[in-house]
Amino acid sequence: MVASNKETPQKKTKRSGPKKNRSTSQRKPSDRFRRWGILLLKLGICGFAIFMAFVVYLDAVVIPKFEGKKWAIPAKVYARPVELYEGRLLKPDELQAQLRRQGYQPVTTVRRPGTFARTGNEFIIYSRGFHFPDGTESSRYAHVQFNSNQVISLTNRHRQPLPLLRLDPQPVGGIYPASYEDRLLIRLEQAPNYLVPALMAIEDRDFYEHWGISLSSIARALLVNVRAGSVVQGGSTLTQQLVKNFYLSNERTLIRKVQEAIMSVLLELHYSKDEILETYLNEVYLGQQGRRAIHGFGLASQFYFAQPIQELSLARTALLVGIVKGPSYYNPRRFPERAMQRRNLVLDVMANEGLVSKAEAERSKQLPLGIVSREQMRTNAFPAYLDVVKKQLRQDYAERDLTSEGLRIFTNMDPIIQRHAQSSLTRTVSAISKDKLQGAMIVTSAQTGDLLAVVGDKHPGYVGFNRAVDARRPVGSLLKPAIYLTALEQPGRYTLTTPVKDLPIKVEDGRGGFWEPGNYDGKSRGDVPLYEALARSFNQATTRTGMEVGVPNVLNTIRRLGVERSLPNYPSVLLGAASLTPMDIAVMYQTFASGGFRMPLRAIDAVVDASGRPLRRYSFSVERVVDPAPMELLRRSMVSVMREGTGRRAYWSISQDIDLAGKSGTTNDSRDSWFAGFSGNLMAVTWLGNDDNSSTGLTGSSGALRVWTDLMQRTPISGVQPLASDRLEYVWVQPESNLRSRQGCEGARLLPYIKGSAPSIADSCSQSAPQDDAGFFDTIKSWFN
């Protein structure tokens, strides 16, 4: 038997439990990293998307504001320009003061606009060019020669006659938006030579190289500050500063700094360096005046130096650049020593950078700061006048236009007369009383009705109740000229020498009672010439005359003279029981001053838009409402008021050679003191009183007349001239007897009469000698003598 050689199969044993997958186990850490990587990638993509969305949002913020209307530009208000011509009445000292107020620099040799030199009564003035509503006027070099208070010669550089020299108008205020930001826009090319280089050297040396942010600038600023021992340069670029001021708030957070950086880059991507720089020059904050914020170098130049920016010297330019770092800390009016140190540091940096020579920097460092006073550059220093301007403007323009469109308002305010009016009121009230006495004053051109000055408070810079426009007070005797004008328009009944009875009178007051007016001194004079009744302001004679001509007729005359306010038809109105404002009275007396022409009082001459295009001119309008013959008779009576009546106090300080005309007014218990009158070139109304209507103890002559006289004494004036009329003749008469007389007779006066109304019966003196048959011109000459 053969044995088989077969192998016995081995049993396979199975291991319990799961099998290990070595490859899966080895890939697990990398898989985890991959998952994190994917997550981070997703987060990065989301973050980038958010960042880009944020950038897109910021881009949408940057572009519209920069390309659109960047700023709300307030309307600028200007005084009327000072005009010089042969015959102009002006004191040389006043011209010099006004030149200084407007930033004209006194120099030894006049070579550039904005400078002047004075030798005695001769001036050399190099005026600035200016775009007036009627066209652009270039700079002019002029010789001006004075004789006392009058310009007697005006010539150009070559001593050839110059018909007119018109100075650029003085800015007197603005109409501001709610933010009270103010700026005067300039073009980059208008910047003075040193401004941009100095700004680069101090604030951003690499401005034309970087893309909005600059790490090298930060490092360089740190080094310069360490060397200087103080903070001279900042690390932010000009673009960052612009973004911060133009778009962002002042909060100091990381998010805001990121915004600032991104927006700076975006701004650099979209706009040229010059566009960004020009915007910076107009946006940068450089000072504060009350609520008014001073932005931009253009306005800062006016604010600190009263000069256009094109005229700034190296030293003044360096000061403005230095102020950029901290307008409050380096305020040159509050901290002049601090500002001086900062200015000199800027000059040193400019010298070190080779922008100016060291010698030039040292010369500039020796100069004073040259800052004008707060009073000199105070904006809205004439609130009462600006109040009138705003009221007239708001009849034609929306508030938004006035506060944001950069309109330029040219007014008729005379800056010299306005200051005289303010000081006359303040000085006189202070001399009369230290208590609650208040006052108001209005001054106009006697011939044109231009509103030259408005004062509404004894503290003229106070912004509040404008008494010149809004204070309605009883006017006393100021309405009496209207009564006598109504009479003199009836030459068959009344002349200047017609006897009127100054006797007690009792009339029904129209309200169920009786009115018994008396004279101020309680006396009666019997028959007096009509002109004397007005000159000495006799109440009884005036009331009788008013009742004879009729109260309705007097009220109609008052309306013709320009008073639009309704007055009650009561006899007491004849003596001024009605309440009117100083402005109402000014309109009425303007008609007297102009010789019978009614005209609106014009505060505004013209309005132009930001580009200089005229929008509206407030044209001169006039209407004759009184014939010159009776008007001349009334004006002669008003001259008598000044010569021998209630206004004679004015001649204590004004030359007797000048004819003035006017009328005083005093109300019951001396609550109101008024005076209204005119010279040949000026008309003025003054009022004094207490706001609580208590007694002042003042008459029109002892109070308001003093203010009026103070103004007329300080302002060159001409005399009131007789009106020409072929209806008039001049006759020698005896006023007390109303008889015809002749020159040389005792008490005889030469008075005007409407032809056919002069006395026909001669007095004994006239009958004893031949009549003087001198011609008309000899008669006028004698009358003037």
Short mmCIF file of C-alpha atoms in Angstrom, two decimals, residues 206-578:
data_model
loop_
_atom_site.label_atom_id
_atom_site.label_comp_id
_atom_site.label_asym_id
_atom_site.label_seq_id
_atom_site.Cartn_x
_atom_site.Cartn_y
_atom_site.Cartn_z
CA ASP A 206 5.75 114.02 -0.62
CA PHE A 207 2.30 115.21 -1.62
CA TYR A 208 2.96 114.89 -5.35
CA GLU A 209 4.54 111.41 -4.96
CA HIS A 210 2.28 109.39 -2.63
CA TRP A 211 -1.14 107.83 -3.25
CA GLY A 212 -2.98 109.35 -0.34
CA ILE A 213 -1.03 107.79 2.53
CA SER A 214 2.70 107.90 3.12
CA LEU A 215 4.70 105.87 5.62
CA SER A 216 7.83 107.81 4.73
CA SER A 217 6.04 111.05 5.64
CA ILE A 218 5.21 109.67 9.06
CA ALA A 219 8.86 108.67 9.61
CA ARG A 220 10.18 111.98 8.32
CA ALA A 221 7.77 113.98 10.47
CA LEU A 222 8.91 112.07 13.53
CA LEU A 223 12.55 112.88 12.75
CA VAL A 224 11.87 116.59 12.12
CA ASN A 225 9.87 116.90 15.32
CA VAL A 226 12.66 115.30 17.35
CA ARG A 227 15.21 117.70 15.86
CA ALA A 228 12.98 120.74 16.44
CA GLY A 229 12.17 119.74 19.99
CA SER A 230 8.49 120.24 19.32
CA VAL A 231 5.78 119.07 16.96
CA VAL A 232 6.53 120.91 13.73
CA GLN A 233 5.24 118.44 11.14
CA GLY A 234 2.34 116.02 11.13
CA GLY A 235 2.34 112.48 9.78
CA SER A 236 -0.97 112.66 7.95
CA THR A 237 -0.88 113.59 4.30
CA LEU A 238 -2.78 116.60 3.02
CA THR A 239 -5.18 114.17 1.38
CA GLN A 240 -5.86 112.47 4.73
CA GLN A 241 -6.39 115.84 6.39
CA LEU A 242 -8.81 116.82 3.65
CA VAL A 243 -10.73 113.55 4.01
CA LYS A 244 -10.92 113.94 7.77
CA ASN A 245 -12.25 117.50 7.55
CA PHE A 246 -14.35 117.07 4.44
CA TYR A 247 -16.02 113.70 5.01
CA LEU A 248 -15.48 112.37 8.53
CA SER A 249 -16.05 113.25 12.14
CA ASN A 250 -13.33 114.05 14.67
CA GLU A 251 -13.68 110.82 16.64
CA ARG A 252 -10.41 108.88 17.12
CA THR A 253 -11.14 105.22 16.40
CA LEU A 254 -9.43 102.51 14.37
CA ILE A 255 -12.40 102.20 12.01
CA ARG A 256 -12.34 105.93 11.31
CA LYS A 257 -8.59 105.80 10.58
CA VAL A 258 -9.17 102.90 8.17
CA GLN A 259 -11.94 104.88 6.49
CA GLU A 260 -9.64 107.87 6.25
CA ALA A 261 -6.88 105.82 4.61
CA ILE A 262 -9.19 104.11 2.10
CA MET A 263 -10.95 107.34 1.17
CA SER A 264 -7.61 109.07 0.74
CA VAL A 265 -6.50 106.44 -1.76
CA LEU A 266 -9.85 106.62 -3.56
CA LEU A 267 -9.62 110.38 -3.75
CA GLU A 268 -6.14 110.12 -5.26
CA LEU A 269 -7.36 107.56 -7.81
CA HIS A 270 -10.22 109.73 -9.02
CA TYR A 271 -8.82 113.25 -8.94
CA SER A 272 -5.63 115.09 -9.77
CA LYS A 273 -3.25 116.40 -7.16
CA ASP A 274 -4.09 119.99 -8.05
CA GLU A 275 -7.82 119.38 -7.62
CA ILE A 276 -7.22 117.85 -4.20
CA LEU A 277 -4.87 120.66 -3.19
CA GLU A 278 -7.29 123.39 -4.29
CA THR A 279 -10.08 121.78 -2.28
CA TYR A 280 -7.79 121.56 0.74
CA LEU A 281 -6.91 125.26 0.49
CA ASN A 282 -10.63 126.10 0.69
CA GLU A 283 -11.64 123.51 3.29
CA VAL A 284 -8.97 123.65 6.01
CA TYR A 285 -10.22 125.09 9.31
CA LEU A 286 -8.24 128.16 10.39
CA GLY A 287 -10.12 129.95 13.14
CA GLN A 288 -13.31 130.85 14.94
CA GLN A 289 -15.22 134.08 15.46
CA GLY A 290 -18.13 133.46 17.76
CA ARG A 291 -20.31 130.92 15.99
CA ARG A 292 -18.68 131.69 12.64
CA ALA A 293 -16.09 129.10 11.57
CA ILE A 294 -13.28 130.39 9.36
CA HIS A 295 -12.45 127.89 6.61
CA GLY A 296 -9.89 128.17 3.85
CA PHE A 297 -6.88 130.38 3.30
CA GLY A 298 -8.86 132.92 1.27
CA LEU A 299 -11.11 133.90 4.16
CA ALA A 300 -8.34 133.48 6.75
CA SER A 301 -6.29 136.12 4.93
CA GLN A 302 -9.19 138.57 5.23
CA PHE A 303 -9.95 137.51 8.80
CA TYR A 304 -6.45 137.95 10.17
CA PHE A 305 -4.96 140.62 7.91
CA ALA A 306 -7.89 142.30 6.08
CA GLN A 307 -6.02 141.54 2.86
CA PRO A 308 -6.77 139.51 -0.26
CA ILE A 309 -4.66 136.38 -0.17
CA GLN A 310 -2.76 137.39 -3.32
CA GLU A 311 -1.19 140.28 -1.37
CA LEU A 312 0.24 138.23 1.51
CA SER A 313 3.91 138.55 2.34
CA LEU A 314 6.18 135.62 3.21
CA ALA A 315 5.80 136.26 6.95
CA ARG A 316 2.01 136.37 6.84
CA THR A 317 1.83 133.31 4.61
CA ALA A 318 4.04 131.43 7.07
CA LEU A 319 1.74 132.40 9.94
CA LEU A 320 -1.34 131.01 8.18
CA VAL A 321 0.51 127.78 7.40
CA GLY A 322 1.57 127.55 11.02
CA ILE A 323 -2.00 128.03 12.25
CA VAL A 324 -3.13 124.92 10.34
CA LYS A 325 -1.72 122.69 13.08
CA GLY A 326 -3.94 124.21 15.79
CA PRO A 327 -6.09 127.29 15.08
CA SER A 328 -7.16 127.58 18.72
CA TYR A 329 -3.77 126.88 20.26
CA TYR A 330 -1.95 129.21 17.86
CA ASN A 331 -4.65 131.88 17.75
CA PRO A 332 -2.58 135.01 17.01
CA ARG A 333 -5.09 137.33 18.67
CA ARG A 334 -5.21 135.40 21.95
CA PHE A 335 -1.70 133.94 22.00
CA PRO A 336 0.54 136.22 19.92
CA GLU A 337 3.81 134.92 21.41
CA ARG A 338 2.84 131.33 20.73
CA ALA A 339 1.79 132.22 17.17
CA MET A 340 5.05 134.12 16.63
CA GLN A 341 7.11 131.08 17.65
CA ARG A 342 5.09 128.84 15.35
CA ARG A 343 5.46 131.26 12.42
CA ASN A 344 9.21 131.44 12.94
CA LEU A 345 9.48 127.65 13.01
CA VAL A 346 7.70 127.51 9.66
CA LEU A 347 10.15 130.07 8.28
CA ASP A 348 13.09 128.03 9.58
CA VAL A 349 11.80 124.85 7.96
CA MET A 350 11.30 126.70 4.67
CA ALA A 351 14.88 127.98 4.86
CA ASN A 352 16.23 124.50 5.67
CA GLU A 353 14.30 123.05 2.72
CA GLY A 354 15.78 125.70 0.44
CA LEU A 355 12.41 127.31 -0.31
CA VAL A 356 13.67 130.73 0.83
CA SER A 357 17.08 132.03 1.71
CA LYS A 358 18.11 132.11 5.33
CA ALA A 359 18.52 135.89 5.11
CA GLU A 360 14.97 136.26 3.80
CA ALA A 361 13.63 134.02 6.56
CA GLU A 362 15.50 136.04 9.19
CA ARG A 363 14.10 139.32 7.83
CA SER A 364 10.59 137.91 7.95
CA LYS A 365 11.09 136.69 11.50
CA GLN A 366 11.76 140.26 12.61
CA LEU A 367 8.37 141.48 11.36
CA PRO A 368 5.32 141.80 13.61
CA LEU A 369 2.40 139.44 13.10
CA GLY A 370 0.36 142.20 11.45
CA ILE A 371 -2.98 140.97 12.79
CA VAL A 372 -5.84 143.45 12.53
CA SER A 373 -7.93 144.08 15.63
CA ARG A 374 -11.09 142.16 16.48
CA GLU A 375 -13.13 145.34 16.13
CA GLN A 376 -11.64 146.05 12.71
CA MET A 377 -12.45 142.62 11.32
CA ARG A 378 -15.64 141.98 13.22
CA THR A 379 -18.18 140.56 10.81
CA ASN A 380 -21.79 141.66 11.07
CA ALA A 381 -20.59 144.68 13.05
CA PHE A 382 -23.58 146.58 11.67
CA PRO A 383 -26.50 144.33 12.66
CA ALA A 384 -29.18 147.02 12.33
CA TYR A 385 -28.22 147.76 8.75
CA LEU A 386 -27.92 144.07 7.90
CA ASP A 387 -31.37 143.55 9.38
CA VAL A 388 -32.79 145.99 6.83
CA VAL A 389 -30.83 144.27 4.04
CA LYS A 390 -32.14 140.82 5.00
CA LYS A 391 -35.74 142.04 5.13
CA GLN A 392 -35.45 143.46 1.64
CA LEU A 393 -33.67 140.36 0.30
CA ARG A 394 -36.25 137.94 1.66
CA GLN A 395 -38.89 139.60 -0.47
CA ASP A 396 -37.01 138.35 -3.55
CA TYR A 397 -34.92 135.31 -2.54
CA ALA A 398 -35.45 132.04 -0.66
CA GLU A 399 -33.51 131.51 2.56
CA ARG A 400 -31.58 128.62 1.02
CA ASP A 401 -30.34 130.86 -1.79
CA LEU A 402 -29.12 133.43 0.71
CA THR A 403 -27.20 130.94 2.85
CA SER A 404 -25.69 128.54 0.31
CA GLU A 405 -25.40 129.97 -3.20
CA GLY A 406 -22.53 132.41 -2.65
CA LEU A 407 -24.51 135.50 -3.64
CA ARG A 408 -22.80 138.86 -3.33
CA ILE A 409 -24.96 141.68 -2.00
CA PHE A 410 -23.83 145.23 -2.75
CA THR A 411 -25.43 147.73 -0.40
CA ASN A 412 -25.58 151.51 -0.13
CA MET A 413 -24.12 151.54 3.36
CA ASP A 414 -21.41 154.17 3.63
CA PRO A 415 -18.84 152.59 5.99
CA ILE A 416 -17.51 155.97 7.13
CA ILE A 417 -20.91 157.52 7.83
CA GLN A 418 -22.15 154.29 9.44
CA ARG A 419 -19.29 154.38 11.95
CA HIS A 420 -19.87 158.08 12.60
CA ALA A 421 -23.56 157.45 13.24
CA GLN A 422 -22.78 154.62 15.64
CA SER A 423 -20.21 156.58 17.58
CA SER A 424 -22.40 159.72 17.67
CA LEU A 425 -25.29 157.81 19.23
CA THR A 426 -23.13 155.89 21.70
CA ARG A 427 -21.08 158.93 22.72
CA THR A 428 -24.07 161.26 23.18
CA VAL A 429 -26.22 158.76 25.09
CA SER A 430 -23.28 158.04 27.37
CA ALA A 431 -22.79 161.76 28.01
CA ILE A 432 -26.49 162.34 28.72
CA SER A 433 -27.22 159.33 30.88
CA LYS A 434 -25.63 156.15 32.20
CA ASP A 435 -28.89 154.27 32.72
CA LYS A 436 -31.45 152.65 30.45
CA LEU A 437 -31.68 155.40 27.83
CA GLN A 438 -31.72 153.93 24.33
CA GLY A 439 -31.60 155.34 20.83
CA ALA A 440 -31.77 154.82 17.08
CA MET A 441 -30.56 156.65 14.00
CA ILE A 442 -31.07 156.53 10.24
CA VAL A 443 -28.94 158.43 7.70
CA THR A 444 -29.66 158.76 3.98
CA SER A 445 -28.38 160.60 0.95
CA ALA A 446 -30.50 163.74 0.79
CA GLN A 447 -30.81 163.60 -2.98
CA THR A 448 -31.04 159.89 -3.84
CA GLY A 449 -32.57 158.16 -0.84
CA ASP A 450 -29.64 155.74 -0.55
CA LEU A 451 -29.67 154.30 2.95
CA LEU A 452 -26.20 155.23 4.24
CA ALA A 453 -26.42 154.17 7.89
CA VAL A 454 -28.78 152.44 10.33
CA VAL A 455 -28.21 152.24 14.09
CA GLY A 456 -30.71 150.35 16.23
CA ASP A 457 -29.11 150.36 19.67
CA LYS A 458 -26.78 152.51 21.75
CA HIS A 459 -24.48 149.48 21.66
CA PRO A 460 -24.29 149.30 17.85
CA GLY A 461 -22.82 145.80 17.65
CA TYR A 462 -25.65 144.30 19.69
CA VAL A 463 -27.79 141.86 17.73
CA GLY A 464 -31.33 142.21 19.02
CA PHE A 465 -34.26 144.61 18.85
CA ASN A 466 -33.74 147.00 15.94
CA ARG A 467 -35.31 150.22 17.18
CA ALA A 468 -34.60 152.05 13.93
CA VAL A 469 -36.98 149.74 12.07
CA ASP A 470 -39.27 148.16 14.65
CA ALA A 471 -39.76 150.68 17.50
CA ARG A 472 -43.11 152.44 17.01
CA ARG A 473 -43.17 155.54 19.20
CA PRO A 474 -45.25 158.75 19.36
CA VAL A 475 -43.51 161.29 17.12
CA GLY A 476 -44.47 164.60 18.74
CA SER A 477 -43.92 167.67 16.57
CA LEU A 478 -42.29 165.82 13.67
CA LEU A 479 -45.60 165.86 11.76
CA LYS A 480 -45.97 169.66 11.98
CA PRO A 481 -44.18 170.33 8.67
CA ALA A 482 -46.90 168.29 6.92
CA ILE A 483 -49.55 170.61 8.42
CA TYR A 484 -47.80 173.75 7.21
CA LEU A 485 -47.07 172.22 3.81
CA THR A 486 -50.80 171.52 3.43
CA ALA A 487 -51.44 175.19 4.19
CA LEU A 488 -48.67 176.55 1.93
CA GLU A 489 -50.08 174.58 -1.01
CA GLN A 490 -52.97 177.06 -0.80
CA PRO A 491 -51.16 180.35 -1.63
CA GLY A 492 -54.43 182.25 -1.73
CA ARG A 493 -54.83 181.62 2.01
CA TYR A 494 -51.34 181.04 3.42
CA THR A 495 -47.83 182.39 2.94
CA LEU A 496 -44.76 182.29 5.16
CA THR A 497 -45.84 185.57 6.77
CA THR A 498 -49.57 184.92 7.06
CA PRO A 499 -50.52 185.62 10.70
CA VAL A 500 -51.70 182.50 12.55
CA LYS A 501 -53.25 182.73 16.00
CA ASP A 502 -51.30 181.20 18.84
CA LEU A 503 -54.18 181.24 21.32
CA PRO A 504 -55.83 178.56 23.50
CA ILE A 505 -58.02 176.15 21.54
CA LYS A 506 -60.46 173.46 22.53
CA VAL A 507 -61.58 170.88 19.97
CA GLU A 508 -63.50 167.64 20.00
CA ASP A 509 -61.06 164.76 19.99
CA GLY A 510 -63.27 162.54 17.80
CA ARG A 511 -63.72 160.05 20.63
CA GLY A 512 -66.41 161.80 22.64
CA GLY A 513 -64.13 164.16 24.56
CA PHE A 514 -62.23 167.37 24.14
CA TRP A 515 -58.62 168.10 23.44
CA GLU A 516 -56.98 171.30 24.69
CA PRO A 517 -53.34 171.48 23.57
CA GLY A 518 -50.99 174.01 25.09
CA ASN A 519 -47.56 175.32 24.23
CA TYR A 520 -44.53 173.72 25.85
CA ASP A 521 -43.90 176.77 28.06
CA GLY A 522 -47.61 177.35 28.78
CA LYS A 523 -47.64 180.78 27.12
CA SER A 524 -49.66 182.17 24.19
CA ARG A 525 -48.22 184.63 21.66
CA GLY A 526 -51.28 185.86 19.77
CA ASP A 527 -50.72 186.47 16.06
CA VAL A 528 -47.38 185.13 14.77
CA PRO A 529 -46.07 184.65 11.22
CA LEU A 530 -46.69 181.18 9.91
CA TYR A 531 -42.99 180.36 9.47
CA GLU A 532 -42.30 181.41 13.08
CA ALA A 533 -45.07 179.16 14.38
CA LEU A 534 -43.24 176.23 12.81
CA ALA A 535 -39.74 177.44 13.74
CA ARG A 536 -40.65 177.81 17.42
CA SER A 537 -43.03 174.82 17.38
CA PHE A 538 -46.09 176.57 18.84
CA ASN A 539 -48.68 173.88 19.51
CA GLN A 540 -51.72 176.16 19.66
CA ALA A 541 -50.94 177.90 16.36
CA THR A 542 -50.22 174.54 14.71
CA THR A 543 -53.47 173.02 15.93
CA ARG A 544 -55.49 175.98 14.68
CA THR A 545 -53.79 175.82 11.27
CA GLY A 546 -54.35 172.06 11.07
CA MET A 547 -58.01 172.38 11.92
CA GLU A 548 -58.43 175.13 9.33
CA VAL A 549 -56.92 173.09 6.49
CA GLY A 550 -58.64 169.91 7.74
CA VAL A 551 -57.21 166.85 9.46
CA PRO A 552 -58.07 164.54 6.51
CA ASN A 553 -56.12 166.83 4.19
CA VAL A 554 -53.12 166.75 6.54
CA LEU A 555 -53.28 162.94 6.67
CA ASN A 556 -53.38 162.86 2.89
CA THR A 557 -50.25 165.05 2.77
CA ILE A 558 -48.49 162.69 5.17
CA ARG A 559 -49.33 159.79 2.88
CA ARG A 560 -48.06 161.69 -0.15
CA LEU A 561 -44.81 162.32 1.69
CA GLY A 562 -44.31 158.55 1.94
CA VAL A 563 -45.74 157.38 5.29
CA GLU A 564 -47.68 154.25 4.38
CA ARG A 565 -48.74 153.36 7.91
CA SER A 566 -52.39 154.19 8.61
CA LEU A 567 -52.93 157.07 11.06
CA PRO A 568 -56.15 157.78 13.01
CA ASN A 569 -58.31 160.66 11.86
CA TYR A 570 -58.12 162.47 15.23
CA PRO A 571 -57.09 166.10 15.85
CA SER A 572 -54.39 164.91 18.30
CA VAL A 573 -52.52 163.46 15.34
CA LEU A 574 -51.68 167.07 14.42
CA LEU A 575 -49.27 167.18 17.36
CA GLY A 576 -47.85 163.72 16.79
CA ALA A 577 -50.02 161.49 18.95
CA ALA A 578 -49.59 158.81 16.26
#
